[in-house]
Coordinates of C-alpha atoms in Angstrom, one line a residue:
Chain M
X1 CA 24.2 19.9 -86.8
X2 CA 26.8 20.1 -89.3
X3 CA 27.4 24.4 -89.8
X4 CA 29.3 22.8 -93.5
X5 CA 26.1 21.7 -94.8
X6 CA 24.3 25.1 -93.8
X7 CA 27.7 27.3 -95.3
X8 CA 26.8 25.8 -98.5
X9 CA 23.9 28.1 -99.0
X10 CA 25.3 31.1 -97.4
X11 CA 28.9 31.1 -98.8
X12 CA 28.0 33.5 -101.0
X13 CA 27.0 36.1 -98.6
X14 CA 29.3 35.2 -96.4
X15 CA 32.3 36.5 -99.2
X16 CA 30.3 39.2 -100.5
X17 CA 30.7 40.6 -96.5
X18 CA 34.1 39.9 -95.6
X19 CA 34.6 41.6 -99.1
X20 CA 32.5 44.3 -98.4
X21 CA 35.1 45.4 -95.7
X22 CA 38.0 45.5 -98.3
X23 CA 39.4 43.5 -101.8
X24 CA 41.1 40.5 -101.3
X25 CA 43.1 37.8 -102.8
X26 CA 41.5 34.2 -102.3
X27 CA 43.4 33.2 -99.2
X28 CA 42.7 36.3 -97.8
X29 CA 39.4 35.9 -98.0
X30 CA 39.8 32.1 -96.2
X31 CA 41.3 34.3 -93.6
X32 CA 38.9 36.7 -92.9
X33 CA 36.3 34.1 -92.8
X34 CA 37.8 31.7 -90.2
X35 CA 38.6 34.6 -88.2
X36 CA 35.2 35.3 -88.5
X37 CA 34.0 32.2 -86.8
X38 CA 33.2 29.7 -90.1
X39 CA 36.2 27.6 -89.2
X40 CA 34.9 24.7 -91.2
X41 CA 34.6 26.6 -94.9
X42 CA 36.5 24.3 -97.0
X43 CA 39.1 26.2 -98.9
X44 CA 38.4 25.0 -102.6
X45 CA 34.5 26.2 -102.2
X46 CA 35.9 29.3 -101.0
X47 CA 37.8 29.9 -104.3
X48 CA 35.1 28.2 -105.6
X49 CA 32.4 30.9 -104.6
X50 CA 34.8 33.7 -105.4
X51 CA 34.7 32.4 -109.3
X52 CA 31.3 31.8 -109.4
X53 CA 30.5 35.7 -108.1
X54 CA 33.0 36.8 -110.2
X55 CA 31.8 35.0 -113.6
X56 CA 28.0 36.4 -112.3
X57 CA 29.9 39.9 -112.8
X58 CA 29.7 40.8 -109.0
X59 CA 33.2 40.9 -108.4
X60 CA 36.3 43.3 -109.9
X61 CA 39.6 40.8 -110.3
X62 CA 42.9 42.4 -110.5
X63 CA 46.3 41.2 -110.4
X64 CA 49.2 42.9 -107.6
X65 CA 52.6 41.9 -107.4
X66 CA 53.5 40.9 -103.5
X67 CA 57.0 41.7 -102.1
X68 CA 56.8 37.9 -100.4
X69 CA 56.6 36.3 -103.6
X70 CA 54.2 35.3 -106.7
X71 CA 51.8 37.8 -107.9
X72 CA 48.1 37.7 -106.0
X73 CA 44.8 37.9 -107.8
X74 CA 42.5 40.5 -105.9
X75 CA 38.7 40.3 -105.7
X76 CA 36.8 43.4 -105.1
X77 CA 32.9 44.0 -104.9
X78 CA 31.6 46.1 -107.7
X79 CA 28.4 47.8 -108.4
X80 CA 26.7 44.9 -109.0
X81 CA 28.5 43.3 -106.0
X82 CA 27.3 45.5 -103.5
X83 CA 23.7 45.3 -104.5
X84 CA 23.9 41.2 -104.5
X85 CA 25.2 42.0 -100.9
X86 CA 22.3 44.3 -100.1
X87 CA 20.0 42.3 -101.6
X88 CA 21.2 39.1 -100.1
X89 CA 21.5 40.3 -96.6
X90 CA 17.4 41.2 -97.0
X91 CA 17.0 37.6 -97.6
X92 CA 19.0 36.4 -95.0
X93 CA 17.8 38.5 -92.3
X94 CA 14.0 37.6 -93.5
X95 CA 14.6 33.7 -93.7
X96 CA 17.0 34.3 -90.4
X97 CA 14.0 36.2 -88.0
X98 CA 11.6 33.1 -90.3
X99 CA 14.0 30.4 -88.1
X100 CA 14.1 32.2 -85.6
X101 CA 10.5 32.5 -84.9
X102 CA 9.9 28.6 -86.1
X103 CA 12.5 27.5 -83.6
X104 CA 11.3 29.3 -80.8
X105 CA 7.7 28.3 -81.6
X106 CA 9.0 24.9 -81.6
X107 CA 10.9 25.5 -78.3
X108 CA 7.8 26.0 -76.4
Chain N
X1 CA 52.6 31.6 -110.4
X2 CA 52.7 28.1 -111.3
X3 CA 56.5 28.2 -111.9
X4 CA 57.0 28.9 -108.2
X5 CA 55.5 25.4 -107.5
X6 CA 58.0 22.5 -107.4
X7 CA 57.4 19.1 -105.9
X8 CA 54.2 17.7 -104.3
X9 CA 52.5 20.9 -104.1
X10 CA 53.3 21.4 -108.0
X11 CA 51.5 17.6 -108.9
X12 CA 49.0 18.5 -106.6
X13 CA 48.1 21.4 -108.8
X14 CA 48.5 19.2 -111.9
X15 CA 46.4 16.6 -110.4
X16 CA 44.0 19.4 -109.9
X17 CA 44.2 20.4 -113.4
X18 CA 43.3 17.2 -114.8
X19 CA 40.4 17.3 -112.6
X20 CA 39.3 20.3 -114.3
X21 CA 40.5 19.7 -117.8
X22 CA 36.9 19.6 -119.1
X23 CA 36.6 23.2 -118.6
X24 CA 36.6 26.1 -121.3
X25 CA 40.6 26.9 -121.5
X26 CA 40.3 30.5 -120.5
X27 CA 38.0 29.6 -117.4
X28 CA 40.8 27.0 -116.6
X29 CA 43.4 29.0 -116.4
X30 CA 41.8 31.5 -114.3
X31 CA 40.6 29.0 -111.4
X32 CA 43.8 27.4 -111.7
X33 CA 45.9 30.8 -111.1
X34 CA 43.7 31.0 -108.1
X35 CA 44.4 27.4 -107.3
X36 CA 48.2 28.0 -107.7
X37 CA 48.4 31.1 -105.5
X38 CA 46.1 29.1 -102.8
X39 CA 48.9 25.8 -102.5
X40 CA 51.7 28.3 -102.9
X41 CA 50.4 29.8 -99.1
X42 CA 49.7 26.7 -98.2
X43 CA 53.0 25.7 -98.6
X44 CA 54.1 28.9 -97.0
X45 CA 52.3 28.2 -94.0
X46 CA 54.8 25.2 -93.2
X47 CA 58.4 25.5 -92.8
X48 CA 59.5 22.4 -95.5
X49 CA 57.8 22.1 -98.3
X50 CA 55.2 19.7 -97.9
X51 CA 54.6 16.3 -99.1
X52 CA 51.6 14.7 -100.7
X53 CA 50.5 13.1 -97.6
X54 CA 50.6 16.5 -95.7
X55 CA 48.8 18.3 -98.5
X56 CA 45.7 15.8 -98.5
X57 CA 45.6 16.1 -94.9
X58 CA 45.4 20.1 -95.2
X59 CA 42.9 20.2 -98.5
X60 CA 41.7 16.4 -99.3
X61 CA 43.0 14.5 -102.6
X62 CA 42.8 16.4 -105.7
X63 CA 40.0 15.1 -106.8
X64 CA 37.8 15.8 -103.5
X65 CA 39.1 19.5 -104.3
X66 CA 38.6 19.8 -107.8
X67 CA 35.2 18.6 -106.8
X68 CA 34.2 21.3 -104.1
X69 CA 35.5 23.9 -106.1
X70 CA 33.6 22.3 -109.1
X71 CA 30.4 22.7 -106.7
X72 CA 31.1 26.2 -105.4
X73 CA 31.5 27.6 -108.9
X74 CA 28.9 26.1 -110.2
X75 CA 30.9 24.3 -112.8
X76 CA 28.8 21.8 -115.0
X77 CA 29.2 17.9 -113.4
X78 CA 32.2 16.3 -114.8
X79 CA 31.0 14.6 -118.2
X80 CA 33.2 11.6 -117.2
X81 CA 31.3 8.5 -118.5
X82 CA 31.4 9.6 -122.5
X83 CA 35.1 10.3 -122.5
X84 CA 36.6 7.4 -120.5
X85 CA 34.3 4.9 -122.1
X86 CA 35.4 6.4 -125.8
X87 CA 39.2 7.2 -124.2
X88 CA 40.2 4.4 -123.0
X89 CA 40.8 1.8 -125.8
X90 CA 42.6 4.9 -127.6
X91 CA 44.6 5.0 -124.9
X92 CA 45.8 1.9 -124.2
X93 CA 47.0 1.4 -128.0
X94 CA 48.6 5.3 -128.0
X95 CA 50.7 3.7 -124.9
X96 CA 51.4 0.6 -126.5
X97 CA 52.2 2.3 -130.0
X98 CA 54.3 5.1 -128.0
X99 CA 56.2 2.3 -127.0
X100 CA 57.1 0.1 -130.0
X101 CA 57.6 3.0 -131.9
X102 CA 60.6 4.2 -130.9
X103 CA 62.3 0.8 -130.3
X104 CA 61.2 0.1 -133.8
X105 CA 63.0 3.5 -135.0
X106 CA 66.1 2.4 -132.2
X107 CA 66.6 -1.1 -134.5
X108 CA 66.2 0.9 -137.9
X109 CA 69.8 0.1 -138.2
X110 CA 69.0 -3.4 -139.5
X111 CA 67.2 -2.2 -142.6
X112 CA 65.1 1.2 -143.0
X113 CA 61.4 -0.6 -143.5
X114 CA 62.1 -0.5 -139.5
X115 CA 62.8 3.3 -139.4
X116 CA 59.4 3.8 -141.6
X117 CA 57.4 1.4 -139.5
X118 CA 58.5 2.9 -136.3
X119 CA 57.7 6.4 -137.6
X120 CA 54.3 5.3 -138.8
X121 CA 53.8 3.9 -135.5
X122 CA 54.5 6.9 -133.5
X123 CA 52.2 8.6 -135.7
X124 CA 49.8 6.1 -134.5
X125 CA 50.4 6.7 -130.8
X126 CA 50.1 10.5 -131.4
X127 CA 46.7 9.4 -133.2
X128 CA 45.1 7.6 -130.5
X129 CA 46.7 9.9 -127.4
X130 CA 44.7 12.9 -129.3
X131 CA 42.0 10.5 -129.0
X132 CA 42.2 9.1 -125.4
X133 CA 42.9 13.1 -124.8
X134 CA 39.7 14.3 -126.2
X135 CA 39.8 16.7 -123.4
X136 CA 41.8 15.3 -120.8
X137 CA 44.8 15.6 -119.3
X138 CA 47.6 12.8 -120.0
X139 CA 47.7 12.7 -116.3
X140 CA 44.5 10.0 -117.5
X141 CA 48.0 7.8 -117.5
X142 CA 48.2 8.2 -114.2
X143 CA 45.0 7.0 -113.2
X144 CA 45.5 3.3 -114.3
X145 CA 46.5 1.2 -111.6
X146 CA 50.2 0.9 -113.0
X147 CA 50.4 4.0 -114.0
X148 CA 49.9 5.3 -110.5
X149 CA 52.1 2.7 -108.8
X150 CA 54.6 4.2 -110.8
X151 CA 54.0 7.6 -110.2
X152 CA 54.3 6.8 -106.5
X153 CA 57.6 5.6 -106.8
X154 CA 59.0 8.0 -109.4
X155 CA 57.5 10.9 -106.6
X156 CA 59.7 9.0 -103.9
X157 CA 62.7 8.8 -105.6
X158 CA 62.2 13.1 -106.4
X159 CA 62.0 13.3 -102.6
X160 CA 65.0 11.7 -102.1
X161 CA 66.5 14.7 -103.7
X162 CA 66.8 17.9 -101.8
X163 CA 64.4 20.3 -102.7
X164 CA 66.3 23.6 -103.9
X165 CA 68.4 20.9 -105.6
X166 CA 65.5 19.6 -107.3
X167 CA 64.7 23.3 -108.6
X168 CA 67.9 24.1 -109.8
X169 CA 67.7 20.7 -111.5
X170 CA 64.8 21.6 -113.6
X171 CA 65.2 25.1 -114.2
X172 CA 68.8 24.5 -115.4
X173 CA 68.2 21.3 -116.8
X174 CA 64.7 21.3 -118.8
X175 CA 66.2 23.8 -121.3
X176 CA 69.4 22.2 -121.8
X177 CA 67.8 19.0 -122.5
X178 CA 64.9 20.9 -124.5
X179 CA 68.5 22.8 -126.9
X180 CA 69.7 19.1 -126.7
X181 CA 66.8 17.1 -127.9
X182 CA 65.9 20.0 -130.3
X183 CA 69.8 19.8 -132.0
X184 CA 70.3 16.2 -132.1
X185 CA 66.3 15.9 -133.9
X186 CA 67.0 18.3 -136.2
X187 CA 70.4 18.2 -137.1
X188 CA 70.3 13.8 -137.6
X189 CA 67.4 14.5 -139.3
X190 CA 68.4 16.7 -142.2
X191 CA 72.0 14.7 -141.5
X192 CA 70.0 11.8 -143.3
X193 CA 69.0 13.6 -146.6
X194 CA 71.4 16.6 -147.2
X195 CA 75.0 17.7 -146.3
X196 CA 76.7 19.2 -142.8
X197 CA 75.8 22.7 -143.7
X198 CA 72.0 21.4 -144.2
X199 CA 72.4 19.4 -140.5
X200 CA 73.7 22.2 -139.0
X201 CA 70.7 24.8 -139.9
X202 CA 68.6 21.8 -139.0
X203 CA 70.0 21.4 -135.9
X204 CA 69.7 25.0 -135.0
X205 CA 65.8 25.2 -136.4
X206 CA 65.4 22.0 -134.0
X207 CA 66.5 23.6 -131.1
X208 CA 64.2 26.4 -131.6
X209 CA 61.0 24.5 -132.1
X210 CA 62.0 21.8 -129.7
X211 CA 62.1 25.2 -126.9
X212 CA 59.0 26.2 -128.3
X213 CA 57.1 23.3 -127.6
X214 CA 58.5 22.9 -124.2
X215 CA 57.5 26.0 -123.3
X216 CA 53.9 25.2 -124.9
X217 CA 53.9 22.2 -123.3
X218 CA 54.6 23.9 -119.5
X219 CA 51.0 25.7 -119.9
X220 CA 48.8 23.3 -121.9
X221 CA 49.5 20.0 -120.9
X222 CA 47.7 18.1 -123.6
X223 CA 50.8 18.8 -125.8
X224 CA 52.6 15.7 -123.8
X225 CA 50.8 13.7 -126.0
X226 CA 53.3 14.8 -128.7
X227 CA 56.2 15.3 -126.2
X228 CA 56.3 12.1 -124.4
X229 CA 56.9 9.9 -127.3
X230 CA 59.5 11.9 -129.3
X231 CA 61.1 12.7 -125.7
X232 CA 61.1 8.6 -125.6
X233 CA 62.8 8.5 -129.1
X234 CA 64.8 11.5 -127.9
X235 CA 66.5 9.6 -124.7
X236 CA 67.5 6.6 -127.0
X237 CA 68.6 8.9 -130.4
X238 CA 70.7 11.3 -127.8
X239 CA 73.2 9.1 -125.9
X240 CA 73.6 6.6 -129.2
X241 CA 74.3 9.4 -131.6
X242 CA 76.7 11.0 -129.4
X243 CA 78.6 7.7 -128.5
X244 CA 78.2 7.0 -132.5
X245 CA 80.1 10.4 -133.0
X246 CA 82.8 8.8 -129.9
X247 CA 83.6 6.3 -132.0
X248 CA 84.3 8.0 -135.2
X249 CA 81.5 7.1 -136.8
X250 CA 78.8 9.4 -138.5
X251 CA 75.0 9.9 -138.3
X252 CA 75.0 8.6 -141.8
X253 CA 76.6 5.5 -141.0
X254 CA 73.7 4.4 -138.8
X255 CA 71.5 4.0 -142.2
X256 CA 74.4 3.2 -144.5
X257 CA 76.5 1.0 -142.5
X258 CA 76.1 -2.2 -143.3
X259 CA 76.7 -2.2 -147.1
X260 CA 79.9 -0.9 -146.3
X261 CA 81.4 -4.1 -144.9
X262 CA 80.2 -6.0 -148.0
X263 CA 82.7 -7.3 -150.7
X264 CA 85.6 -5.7 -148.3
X265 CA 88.7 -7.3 -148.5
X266 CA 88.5 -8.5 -144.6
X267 CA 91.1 -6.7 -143.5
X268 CA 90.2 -8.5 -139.9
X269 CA 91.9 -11.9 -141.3
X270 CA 95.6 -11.6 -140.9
X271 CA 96.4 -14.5 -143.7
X272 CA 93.3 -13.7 -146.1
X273 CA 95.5 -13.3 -148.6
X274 CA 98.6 -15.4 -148.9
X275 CA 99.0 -19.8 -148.6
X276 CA 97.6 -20.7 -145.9
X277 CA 96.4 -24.2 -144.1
X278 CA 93.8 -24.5 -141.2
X279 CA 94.4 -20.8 -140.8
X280 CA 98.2 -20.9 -141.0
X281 CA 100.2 -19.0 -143.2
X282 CA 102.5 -21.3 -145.3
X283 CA 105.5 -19.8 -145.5
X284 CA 107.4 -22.8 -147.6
X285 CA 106.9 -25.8 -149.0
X286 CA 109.5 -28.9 -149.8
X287 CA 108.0 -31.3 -152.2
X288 CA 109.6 -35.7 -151.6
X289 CA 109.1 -37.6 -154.3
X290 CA 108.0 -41.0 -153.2
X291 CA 111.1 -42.4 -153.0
X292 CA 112.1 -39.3 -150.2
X293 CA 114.4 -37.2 -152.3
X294 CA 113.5 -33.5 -152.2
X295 CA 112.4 -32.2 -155.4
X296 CA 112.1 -28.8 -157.0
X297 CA 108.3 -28.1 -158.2
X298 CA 106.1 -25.3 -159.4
X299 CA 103.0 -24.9 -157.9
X300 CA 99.5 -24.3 -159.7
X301 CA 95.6 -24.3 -158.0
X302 CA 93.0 -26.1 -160.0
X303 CA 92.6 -22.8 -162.5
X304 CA 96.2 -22.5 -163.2
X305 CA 96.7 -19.7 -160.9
X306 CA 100.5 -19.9 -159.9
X307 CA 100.5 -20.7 -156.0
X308 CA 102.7 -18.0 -155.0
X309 CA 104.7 -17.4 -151.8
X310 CA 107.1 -14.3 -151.0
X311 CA 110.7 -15.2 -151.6
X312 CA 112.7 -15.2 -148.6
X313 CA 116.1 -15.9 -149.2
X314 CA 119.0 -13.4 -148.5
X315 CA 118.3 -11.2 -152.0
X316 CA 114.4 -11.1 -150.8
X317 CA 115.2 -10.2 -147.5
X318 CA 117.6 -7.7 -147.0
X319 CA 116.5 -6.1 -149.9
X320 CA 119.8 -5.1 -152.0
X321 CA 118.6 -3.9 -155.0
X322 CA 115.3 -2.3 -155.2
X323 CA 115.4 -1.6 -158.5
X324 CA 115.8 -5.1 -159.8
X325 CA 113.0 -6.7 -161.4
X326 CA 113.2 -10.1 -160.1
X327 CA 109.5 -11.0 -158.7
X328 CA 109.1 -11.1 -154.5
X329 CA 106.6 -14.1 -155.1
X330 CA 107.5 -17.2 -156.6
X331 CA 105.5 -20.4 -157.3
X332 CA 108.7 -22.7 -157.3
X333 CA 109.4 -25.0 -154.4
X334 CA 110.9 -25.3 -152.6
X335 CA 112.5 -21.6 -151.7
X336 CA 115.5 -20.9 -150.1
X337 CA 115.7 -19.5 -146.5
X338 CA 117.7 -17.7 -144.8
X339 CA 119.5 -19.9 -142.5
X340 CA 120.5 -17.9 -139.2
X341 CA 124.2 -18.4 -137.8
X342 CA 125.2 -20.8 -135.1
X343 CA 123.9 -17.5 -132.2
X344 CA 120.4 -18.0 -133.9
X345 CA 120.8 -14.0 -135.6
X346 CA 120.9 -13.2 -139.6
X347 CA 123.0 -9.8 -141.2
X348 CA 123.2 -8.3 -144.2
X349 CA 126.3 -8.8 -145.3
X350 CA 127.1 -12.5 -144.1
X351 CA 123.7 -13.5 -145.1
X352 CA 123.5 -17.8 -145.9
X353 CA 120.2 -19.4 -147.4
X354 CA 119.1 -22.8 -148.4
X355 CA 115.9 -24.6 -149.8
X356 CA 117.0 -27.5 -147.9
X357 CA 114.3 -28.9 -146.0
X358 CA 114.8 -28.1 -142.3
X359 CA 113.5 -31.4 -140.8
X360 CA 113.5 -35.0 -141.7
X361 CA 110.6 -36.4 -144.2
X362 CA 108.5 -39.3 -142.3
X363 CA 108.6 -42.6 -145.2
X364 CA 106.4 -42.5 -147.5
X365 CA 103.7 -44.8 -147.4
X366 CA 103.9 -47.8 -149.4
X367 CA 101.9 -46.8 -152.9
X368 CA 104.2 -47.7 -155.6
X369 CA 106.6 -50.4 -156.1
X370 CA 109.2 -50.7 -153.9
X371 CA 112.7 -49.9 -154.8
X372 CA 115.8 -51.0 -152.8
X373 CA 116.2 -47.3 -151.1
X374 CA 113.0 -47.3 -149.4
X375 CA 111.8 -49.3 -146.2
X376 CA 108.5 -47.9 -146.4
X377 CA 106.8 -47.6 -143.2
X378 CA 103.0 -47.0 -143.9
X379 CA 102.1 -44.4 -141.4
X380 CA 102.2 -40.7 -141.5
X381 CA 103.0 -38.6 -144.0
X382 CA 100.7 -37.3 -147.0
X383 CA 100.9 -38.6 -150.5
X384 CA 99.1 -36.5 -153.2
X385 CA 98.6 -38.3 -156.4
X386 CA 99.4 -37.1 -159.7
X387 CA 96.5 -35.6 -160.5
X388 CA 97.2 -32.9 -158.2
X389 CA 100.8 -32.7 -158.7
X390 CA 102.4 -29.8 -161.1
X391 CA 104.9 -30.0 -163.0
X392 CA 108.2 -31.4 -161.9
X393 CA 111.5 -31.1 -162.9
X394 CA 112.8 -34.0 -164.9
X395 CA 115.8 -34.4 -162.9
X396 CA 113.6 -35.2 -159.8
X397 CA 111.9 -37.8 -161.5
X398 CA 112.2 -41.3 -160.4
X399 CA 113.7 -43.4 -163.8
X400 CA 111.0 -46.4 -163.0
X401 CA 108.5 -44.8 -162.0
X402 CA 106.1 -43.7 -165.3
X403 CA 103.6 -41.7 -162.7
X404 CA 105.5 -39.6 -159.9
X405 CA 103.6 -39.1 -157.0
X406 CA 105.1 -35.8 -154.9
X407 CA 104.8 -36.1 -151.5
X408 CA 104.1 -32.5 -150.0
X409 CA 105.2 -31.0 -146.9
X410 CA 104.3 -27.9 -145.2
X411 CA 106.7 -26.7 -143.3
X412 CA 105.7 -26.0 -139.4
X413 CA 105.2 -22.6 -138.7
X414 CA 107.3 -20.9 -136.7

């Protein structure tokens, strides 16, 4: 099965976590994700997601100068950021255990 | 951020942009910082800067990006139907008007109706590009089979050049041309209504707003619309108004020039003014009676106007008295000429002249009867008839003849 067309849904969640862990600038983001194991997130949906949660008012955006060049735009999580995340991560884990438990029953 | 783009990644970007052009301005410029930072580590990542090819590979054409990130954001659909179907006639006659215009503004030199027409017409083109625009990017240029053709090629001949080459080139260059444009536009065009001071503060309020709209133009696009054709009209105006200033001449001179050469003397014509024949200049003339005895004559054209020659004889030609009031023209032929001595050279002071005819008169064709001098041989030689012929003296009258033809010949020019 194709993991890009199941990121779709879950890109969200997926940037609110690596976010969770610390701000980041876009491609930091793409980073922490790969590294994460979602090695086929495309990169514009990544900036994509991070202007969408940002325009929903979940994300902080502040601009730092970088000693290896042009300036970087920082996303943080905010207030409302972390409670998307919280909130979020409810639904995931319900619909998650929901799969699960359909699989399995599926399975045998 | 985006000036730290150059090359392929910076057209990718602009590609990108046009993508997106149908969102709000302040949204755009926010994705597209983020966009800009995202292909500058991109580009970071490899050790060259990377090409077109290499940067579809790595994130898919512009449009497939433009697209996902159009998705992920949430971004209305493009409305793309609406504005092409309504853009595209618009656009086609912007291009086409862009394109006469200037040429017509180039040949204004023939007569100014051209200089208004082209003007109106570049009006026009800036007319229908806001049209075609109506929210995109003039990158829509690009997109027509032609126009990306083009593109490709322009894009391989900028590889050719090496890249920090290429930056220095632009970030050195796009001002200087920007002061250049800006001074020449100005300056020729107060030149045309008011004095040099009036050029001069023209040219110096042409450079300023000629900066300012490059800069304008460097973070909203849709300015090209005015840019490109005046930067068209620009290329042409520039290198002819500065090889018009070469050559002495003067930006008025462009509009002005041509009544200038009318009702001048013609300076170009070496013998306009003189006796001439065929183009010759006719220095003397020895006038045979028909009989072939040189005559003395005075010369007059068909109004009476004394045909005049400049006296050449010794007094004429060396000049001894400048004050003396005898004429340097005279209508009497023929005139004595300095005859050079036996080592071909003339002086001052041993000068010798003579209105004797330096060659032998061909017979005179057989036009009057015949007296026991002449063995007329009807061939060559002219033979006016009286009607044309001035005045002789009596002496050179023939006694039986009762109408004197002259026979007139022009001395060969030396």
């Amino acid at each position: 099965m194709d993991t890009s067309q199941l990121l779709k849904g879950v890109l969200d969640l997926a940037v609110l976590a690596v976010l969770r862990d610390g701000d980041g600038y876009g491609y930091d983001v793409l980073r922490r994700l790969r590294s994460a194991g979602l090695e086929d997130v495309a990169d514009a949906s990544v900036y994509g997601t991070l202007r969408r949660l940002f325009a929903a008012g979940a994300l902080t955006s502040y601009v730092q100068p970088s000693e290896e060049g042009p300036h970087r735009k920082y996303y943080g999580l905010n207030k409302i950021g972390r409670d998307l995340l919280a909130e979020s991560t409810k639904t995931w884990n319900h619909f998650a255990d929901t799969m699960s438990v359909l699989l399995i029953e599926e399975a045998t | 951020m985006n000036s730290t783009l150059t090359g392929a990644v910076a057209v990718y970007l602009a590609q990108v942009r046009a993508e997106l052009s149908d969102l709000p301005p302040g949204e755009l410029e926010d994705v597209l910082d983020d966009v800009s930072g995202h292909l500058a580590e991109v580009a970071a990542e490899s050790e060259a800067e990377p090409t077109a090819e290499a940067l579809q590979d790595r994130l898919g054409t512009p449009r497939q990006y433009a697209d996902e990130l159009r998705t992920a954001a949430g971004y209305p659909p493009r409305a793309e139907q609406s504005s092409d179907q309504a853009g595209w006639p618009a656009l086609r006659w912007g291009l086409i008007a862009a394109t006469v215009g200037p040429f017509l503004v180039v040949i204004g030199g023939i007569s100014p109706v051209f200089i208004l027409l082209g003007l109106i017409t570049l009006f026009g083109a800036a007319f229908f590009g806001v049209r075609a625009l109506h929210g995109n990017d003039p990158r829509i240029v690009l997109e027509t089979a032609q126009g990306q053709r083009l593109a490709a090629s322009i894009r391989n001949l900028v590889d050719q050049i090496p890249p920090n080459l290429r930056h220095e080139l632009v970030s050195i260059g796009q001002p200087v041309w920007w002061v250049a444009r800006g001074v020449v536009g100005g300056g020729g065009f107060f030149a045309l209504f008011g004095a040099g001071a009036v050029a001069v503060v023209g040219a110096l309020a042409g450079a300023a707003v000629s900066v300012w709209i490059g800069r304008r133009t460097q973070q909203d696009r849709r300015w090209l619309w005015y840019v490109v054709p005046l930067n068209v009209v620009a290329t042409v105006i520039v290198p002819a108004w500065l090889a018009f200033s070469f050559v002495g001449g003067s930006a008025y001179g462009l509009f002005g020039g041509y009544n200038d050469y009318r009702g001048s003397s013609g300076t170009d014509y070496a013998y306009a003014s003189g006796l001439t024949m065929d183009g010759n200049r006719i220095e003397n003339i020895y006038p045979f009676d028909e009989q072939g005895r040189q005559v003395k004559v005075r010369l007059y054209d068909q109004d009476g106007k004394p045909l005049k020659v400049e006296i050449q004889d010794c007094v004429g030609y060396w000049g001894t008295d400048p004050s003396s009031t005898r004429p340097s023209e005279s209508n009497q032929f023929p005139q004595a000429m300095i005859l050079p001595d036996s080592e071909g050279n003339t002086s001052a002071d041993n000068c010798k002249d003579s209105d004797k005819a330096p060659f032998i008169p061909p017979a005179a064709p057989v036009s009057s009867p015949p007296t026991a001098t002449t063995t007329p041989t009807p061939s060559a030689g002219t033979s006016t008839k009286p009607s044309t012929t001035p005045t002789t003296s009596p002496s050179a009258s023939a006694p039986n003849s009762p109408r004197p033809s002259v026979t007139l010949t022009i001395s060969p020019t030396r």
